[in-house]
């Protein structure tokens, strides 16, 4: 199976006629993803890439094409509205690539979907890819991936590619790779994705990539310790960032020490995760762990 | 974006929160005039974007207007060094002259966005006037936190709860409740990332006033607050950081000597860690962004090389949207504009058009060492360091 994206995915791209949206919609399609619709208000009736219908609203797109996943490239000032439109149209899985969305907008959106049967990846995330299912829903370079049994979950985009590059380089394939987003508030947590990996028979072990700030990694450690049945390798970046200079003090003030790399590493180590000692050793650490 | 104390107090005052009588002054004469109007006993506070001013001589008491003039004269035009600034300090271009208050108690109030809770959180403590991070660490039980529901906002009962937890006298409960409601309204309406009143002063005649105010604004929301954008004081920023911001480059200056040019914040932090593991230190955090073009890369290179402490540059690019050939051309453009600087550049490129990028660089005049992975990058950093110290 894999998680989130697979051969059953019927992809809709919001913002499909924009520069980024059209570029990546084509790349997803080339990889094998079933792109069924696009939405750009005012461009309804156009055809994208020779055969993909463009609609004025998500509601129209869903009812006419049965789209079940929305990938969002809408500019930051309008992105929250785009996510809410997708939720209201009944789309159950959404990935928002847009970066720079005001935090208060994301707070409203994530609050709105709480308790609903909706998964929101991001904002400010690379999306998700399941190489074995030939399904790519996001901006990651497809060719670095290889079908396999390791799940990857990360807060960062390019660092996810780094992890995948190292894994593929030594012959280790991936079940699904997921970016949950780099913003202080996001729709999905490490725990949410770990739970999905736990019940996915395709996934045998997981690489988790965290960073300084917030306490999401500690929550993941708690979950891994008590409920996760598979092996985890964990990398935390930002060890060398001086504590006085944080990249946004919001979460850090409230959590104090917990936001630091060493505290996160300790929590994950206590939970039984294999700690990746340096960003250049992601592949080798996983290799050792699964051997 | 950060506001100065006087700007923050202006925002609080407009939002219905009481602040001490006072006014900002840009010259010693102006300070004298403000103090004369206030009457006896004033506080003179250096207006800088850094905390820890009290301990560093940035806040002074004066008995009369002449003393205010003397103190203002001493502070204005200097650079204030506090535990939160670098050694260079930050420029003092204005002072806030305020009435001295008769203080009976100092409280702490703050509102931030908490990522784990996915919403705003109010913090309050009776340990006002202290560094809140110190309070959180040493006596966490004295820091009360209440999450705010994004749909219904901050409620009066929550304010009363905080008031009783802090043991405020019954006379103050109503005033405190309205202050808290106003404070959260200010936080929401202006898209703040942080609002702090530390201390919130309880005067001996039982009034509540914001003794100090710190406000941070969500940069991503500034597009809908053009009036607030005008309050930005770029003089307070590290000049290279302010240059970087103009080009949409995320850059933070650090104290090492290896300049880092990376795409993606996570990979940028990983690259800093690699530098550290090679026994060197990163000179900066730099994320050039996913949609960079040649000019933006050139600007990034120029910013890195303008830092005179940079002895080596490490370029780590995992091309996705950003193509490696674009990065290579941008690097050449940037280096060409600074011909007097010749530091070794270690380059690791992977992903979209990596071969082309590497090819462009190896055929260029640049002093580059091409490596294949991050472990090799660390080795190359070590050896450039070694060759410098031995040669």
Coordinates of C-alpha atoms in Angstrom, one line a residue, chain A residues 1-288:
Chain A
X1 CA 0.0 0.0 0.0
X2 CA 2.2 2.9 1.2
X3 CA 0.5 5.9 2.8
X4 CA -1.3 9.1 1.7
X5 CA -0.6 8.8 -2.0
X6 CA -0.9 5.7 -4.2
X7 CA -2.2 4.4 -7.5
X8 CA -5.8 5.3 -6.4
X9 CA -4.9 9.0 -6.0
X10 CA -6.9 11.3 -8.2
X11 CA -5.0 14.5 -8.1
X12 CA -6.4 18.0 -8.3
X13 CA -4.0 21.0 -8.5
X14 CA -5.2 24.4 -7.1
X15 CA -3.3 27.1 -8.9
X16 CA -2.6 24.9 -11.9
X17 CA -2.2 27.8 -14.4
X18 CA 0.4 29.6 -12.3
X19 CA 4.2 29.3 -13.0
X20 CA 4.9 26.9 -10.1
X21 CA 1.6 25.1 -10.3
X22 CA 1.9 24.3 -14.0
X23 CA 5.5 23.3 -13.8
X24 CA 5.0 20.8 -11.0
X25 CA 1.7 19.5 -12.2
X26 CA 3.5 18.4 -15.3
X27 CA 6.3 16.8 -13.3
X28 CA 3.8 14.9 -11.1
X29 CA 2.1 13.7 -14.2
X30 CA 5.3 12.6 -15.9
X31 CA 6.1 10.5 -12.8
X32 CA 2.9 8.6 -13.2
X33 CA 0.5 10.4 -11.0
X34 CA -3.2 10.4 -12.2
X35 CA -3.8 14.2 -12.6
X36 CA -7.5 14.6 -13.1
X37 CA -8.2 18.3 -12.7
X38 CA -6.9 21.8 -12.1
X39 CA -8.6 24.8 -10.5
X40 CA -7.9 28.4 -11.2
X41 CA -10.8 30.8 -10.6
X42 CA -11.6 32.6 -13.8
X43 CA -9.9 30.0 -16.0
X44 CA -12.7 27.3 -15.9
X45 CA -13.1 25.6 -19.3
X46 CA -9.4 25.7 -20.2
X47 CA -7.5 22.5 -20.8
X48 CA -4.1 22.0 -19.1
X49 CA -1.4 19.9 -20.7
X50 CA -3.6 18.7 -23.6
X51 CA -6.1 16.8 -21.5
X52 CA -6.6 18.0 -17.9
X53 CA -9.8 20.1 -17.4
X54 CA -9.5 23.3 -15.5
X55 CA -12.4 24.4 -13.3
X56 CA -13.4 27.6 -11.5
X57 CA -14.0 26.0 -8.2
X58 CA -12.8 22.9 -6.3
X59 CA -16.5 21.9 -5.8
X60 CA -16.9 21.7 -9.6
X61 CA -13.6 19.8 -10.0
X62 CA -14.5 17.2 -7.4
X63 CA -18.0 16.6 -8.6
X64 CA -17.0 16.3 -12.3
X65 CA -13.7 14.3 -11.9
X66 CA -13.8 12.5 -8.5
X67 CA -10.6 14.2 -7.4
X68 CA -9.5 13.0 -3.9
X69 CA -6.3 14.8 -3.3
X70 CA -5.6 18.5 -3.7
X71 CA -2.1 20.0 -4.2
X72 CA -2.1 23.7 -3.5
X73 CA 0.2 26.3 -5.2
X74 CA -2.0 29.3 -4.5
X75 CA 0.0 32.5 -3.5
X76 CA 0.3 33.0 0.3
X77 CA -2.4 35.7 0.8
X78 CA -5.1 33.4 -0.8
X79 CA -3.7 30.0 0.4
X80 CA -5.8 29.7 3.5
X81 CA -9.0 30.3 1.5
X82 CA -7.8 27.6 -1.0
X83 CA -7.4 25.0 1.7
X84 CA -10.8 25.8 3.2
X85 CA -12.4 25.5 -0.2
X86 CA -10.8 22.1 -0.7
X87 CA -12.1 20.9 2.7
X88 CA -15.6 22.2 2.1
X89 CA -15.6 20.4 -1.3
X90 CA -15.0 17.1 0.5
X91 CA -11.3 16.6 -0.4
X92 CA -9.9 14.3 2.3
X93 CA -6.1 14.8 1.7
X94 CA -4.5 18.1 0.9
X95 CA -0.9 19.2 0.6
X96 CA -0.2 22.9 0.7
X97 CA 3.2 23.8 -0.9
X98 CA 2.8 27.6 -0.5
X99 CA 5.3 29.2 1.9
X100 CA 4.9 32.5 3.7
X101 CA 1.3 32.1 4.9
X102 CA 0.5 34.3 7.9
X103 CA 0.6 32.2 11.0
X104 CA -2.8 33.4 12.1
X105 CA -4.3 32.1 8.9
X106 CA -2.8 28.7 9.5
X107 CA -4.1 28.7 13.1
X108 CA -7.6 29.3 11.8
X109 CA -7.3 26.6 9.1
X110 CA -5.8 23.9 11.3
X111 CA -8.5 24.7 14.0
X112 CA -11.2 24.3 11.4
X113 CA -10.1 20.9 10.2
X114 CA -9.6 19.5 13.8
X115 CA -11.9 16.6 14.3
X116 CA -12.8 16.4 10.6
X117 CA -11.6 13.4 8.5
X118 CA -9.1 15.5 6.6
X119 CA -5.3 15.3 6.4
X120 CA -3.4 18.5 5.6
X121 CA 0.3 18.3 4.8
X122 CA 2.0 21.7 5.3
X123 CA 1.8 24.5 4.7
X124 CA 5.3 25.1 3.4
X125 CA 5.9 21.4 2.7
X126 CA 7.2 19.5 -0.3
X127 CA 4.3 17.1 -0.5
X128 CA 4.4 13.2 -0.5
X129 CA 5.6 10.5 -2.9
X130 CA 5.1 6.7 -3.0
X131 CA 7.7 5.5 -5.5
X132 CA 6.4 1.9 -5.7
X133 CA 2.9 3.3 -6.6
X134 CA 4.4 5.7 -9.2
X135 CA 2.6 8.5 -7.4
X136 CA 4.2 11.8 -6.7
X137 CA 2.2 14.7 -5.3
X138 CA 4.6 17.5 -4.6
X139 CA 7.7 19.3 -5.7
X140 CA 10.4 16.7 -4.9
X141 CA 12.7 15.6 -7.7
X142 CA 11.1 12.2 -8.6
X143 CA 14.1 10.4 -10.1
X144 CA 16.0 10.3 -6.8
X145 CA 13.4 7.9 -5.3
X146 CA 13.4 4.1 -5.4
X147 CA 10.5 1.7 -4.4
X148 CA 11.2 0.0 -1.1
X149 CA 10.2 -0.4 2.5
X150 CA 11.5 2.6 4.4
X151 CA 9.2 5.5 5.2
X152 CA 10.6 9.0 5.4
X153 CA 9.0 11.9 7.4
X154 CA 10.5 15.3 7.7
X155 CA 9.8 19.0 8.5
X156 CA 12.1 20.1 5.7
X157 CA 12.0 19.8 1.9
X158 CA 15.6 19.7 0.7
X159 CA 16.7 17.7 3.7
X160 CA 14.2 15.1 2.8
X161 CA 15.7 14.9 -0.7
X162 CA 19.1 14.6 1.0
X163 CA 17.9 11.6 3.1
X164 CA 16.3 10.0 0.1
X165 CA 19.4 10.6 -2.0
X166 CA 21.5 8.8 0.6
X167 CA 19.1 5.9 0.9
X168 CA 18.7 5.3 -2.8
X169 CA 22.5 5.7 -3.2
X170 CA 23.1 2.6 -1.1
X171 CA 20.2 0.7 -2.6
X172 CA 17.6 1.3 0.1
X173 CA 14.1 2.1 -1.4
X174 CA 11.3 4.0 0.2
X175 CA 7.6 3.2 0.7
X176 CA 6.4 6.8 1.1
X177 CA 8.3 10.1 1.8
X178 CA 6.3 12.8 3.5
X179 CA 7.1 16.4 4.3
X180 CA 4.9 17.8 7.1
X181 CA 6.1 21.4 6.6
X182 CA 8.5 23.9 8.2
X183 CA 6.1 26.4 9.6
X184 CA 5.5 26.8 13.4
X185 CA 1.9 25.7 13.0
X186 CA 1.1 22.9 10.5
X187 CA -1.8 20.5 9.7
X188 CA 0.0 17.3 10.4
X189 CA 2.5 16.2 13.1
X190 CA 5.2 13.5 13.2
X191 CA 2.9 11.4 15.3
X192 CA 0.1 11.6 12.7
X193 CA 2.4 10.3 10.0
X194 CA 4.1 7.7 12.3
X195 CA 0.6 6.3 13.0
X196 CA 0.0 5.9 9.3
X197 CA 3.4 4.2 8.8
X198 CA 2.7 1.9 11.7
X199 CA -0.4 0.4 10.1
X200 CA 1.1 0.3 6.6
X201 CA 2.3 -3.2 5.7
X202 CA 4.6 -1.8 3.0
X203 CA 6.6 0.2 5.5
X204 CA 9.1 -1.8 7.6
X205 CA 11.1 1.1 9.2
X206 CA 11.1 4.8 9.3
X207 CA 13.5 7.7 9.0
X208 CA 12.4 10.8 10.9
X209 CA 14.0 14.2 10.4
X210 CA 13.4 16.9 12.9
X211 CA 14.9 20.2 13.8
X212 CA 15.3 22.7 16.6
X213 CA 12.2 24.6 17.8
X214 CA 8.9 23.5 19.3
X215 CA 8.2 20.1 20.9
X216 CA 6.9 18.0 18.0
X217 CA 9.9 15.7 18.2
X218 CA 9.4 15.0 21.9
X219 CA 5.7 14.1 21.2
X220 CA 7.0 11.7 18.5
X221 CA 9.5 10.2 20.9
X222 CA 6.7 9.6 23.4
X223 CA 4.6 7.8 20.7
X224 CA 7.6 5.8 19.5
X225 CA 8.4 4.6 23.0
X226 CA 4.8 3.5 23.8
X227 CA 3.0 2.6 20.6
X228 CA 5.2 2.4 17.5
X229 CA 6.0 -1.2 16.4
X230 CA 8.7 -0.5 13.8
X231 CA 12.3 0.7 13.8
X232 CA 13.0 4.4 13.6
X233 CA 16.2 6.3 12.7
X234 CA 16.1 9.9 13.7
X235 CA 18.1 12.9 12.7
X236 CA 17.8 16.3 14.4
X237 CA 19.4 19.3 12.7
X238 CA 20.3 22.7 14.2
X239 CA 22.8 21.4 16.8
X240 CA 25.2 24.2 15.8
X241 CA 22.6 27.0 15.9
X242 CA 23.5 29.2 18.9
X243 CA 20.7 29.2 21.5
X244 CA 20.6 33.0 21.7
X245 CA 19.7 33.3 18.0
X246 CA 16.6 31.4 17.3
X247 CA 14.8 31.4 13.9
X248 CA 11.6 32.6 15.4
X249 CA 11.1 32.7 19.1
X250 CA 7.4 31.9 19.3
X251 CA 7.6 28.2 20.4
X252 CA 11.0 28.5 22.0
X253 CA 10.0 31.0 24.7
X254 CA 7.3 28.7 26.0
X255 CA 9.2 25.5 25.9
X256 CA 12.6 26.8 26.9
X257 CA 15.2 24.0 26.8
X258 CA 12.9 21.5 25.1
X259 CA 13.3 23.4 21.8
X260 CA 17.0 22.6 21.7
X261 CA 18.6 19.8 19.5
X262 CA 20.3 17.9 22.4
X263 CA 17.0 17.7 24.3
X264 CA 15.2 16.3 21.3
X265 CA 18.0 13.8 20.6
X266 CA 17.9 12.6 24.2
X267 CA 14.1 12.1 24.1
X268 CA 14.4 10.1 20.8
X269 CA 17.3 8.0 22.1
X270 CA 15.4 7.2 25.2
X271 CA 12.5 6.1 23.0
X272 CA 14.8 3.6 21.3
X273 CA 15.3 5.4 18.0
X274 CA 18.7 5.0 16.2
X275 CA 20.2 8.4 16.3
X276 CA 21.8 9.6 13.0
X277 CA 25.0 11.2 14.3
X278 CA 25.6 13.5 11.4
X279 CA 23.5 14.6 8.3
X280 CA 26.0 12.8 6.1
X281 CA 25.2 9.4 7.8
X282 CA 21.4 9.1 7.2
X283 CA 21.8 6.2 4.7
X284 CA 24.5 4.3 6.7
X285 CA 22.5 4.6 10.0
X286 CA 19.4 3.1 8.3
X287 CA 21.5 0.4 6.8
X288 CA 22.9 -0.6 10.2

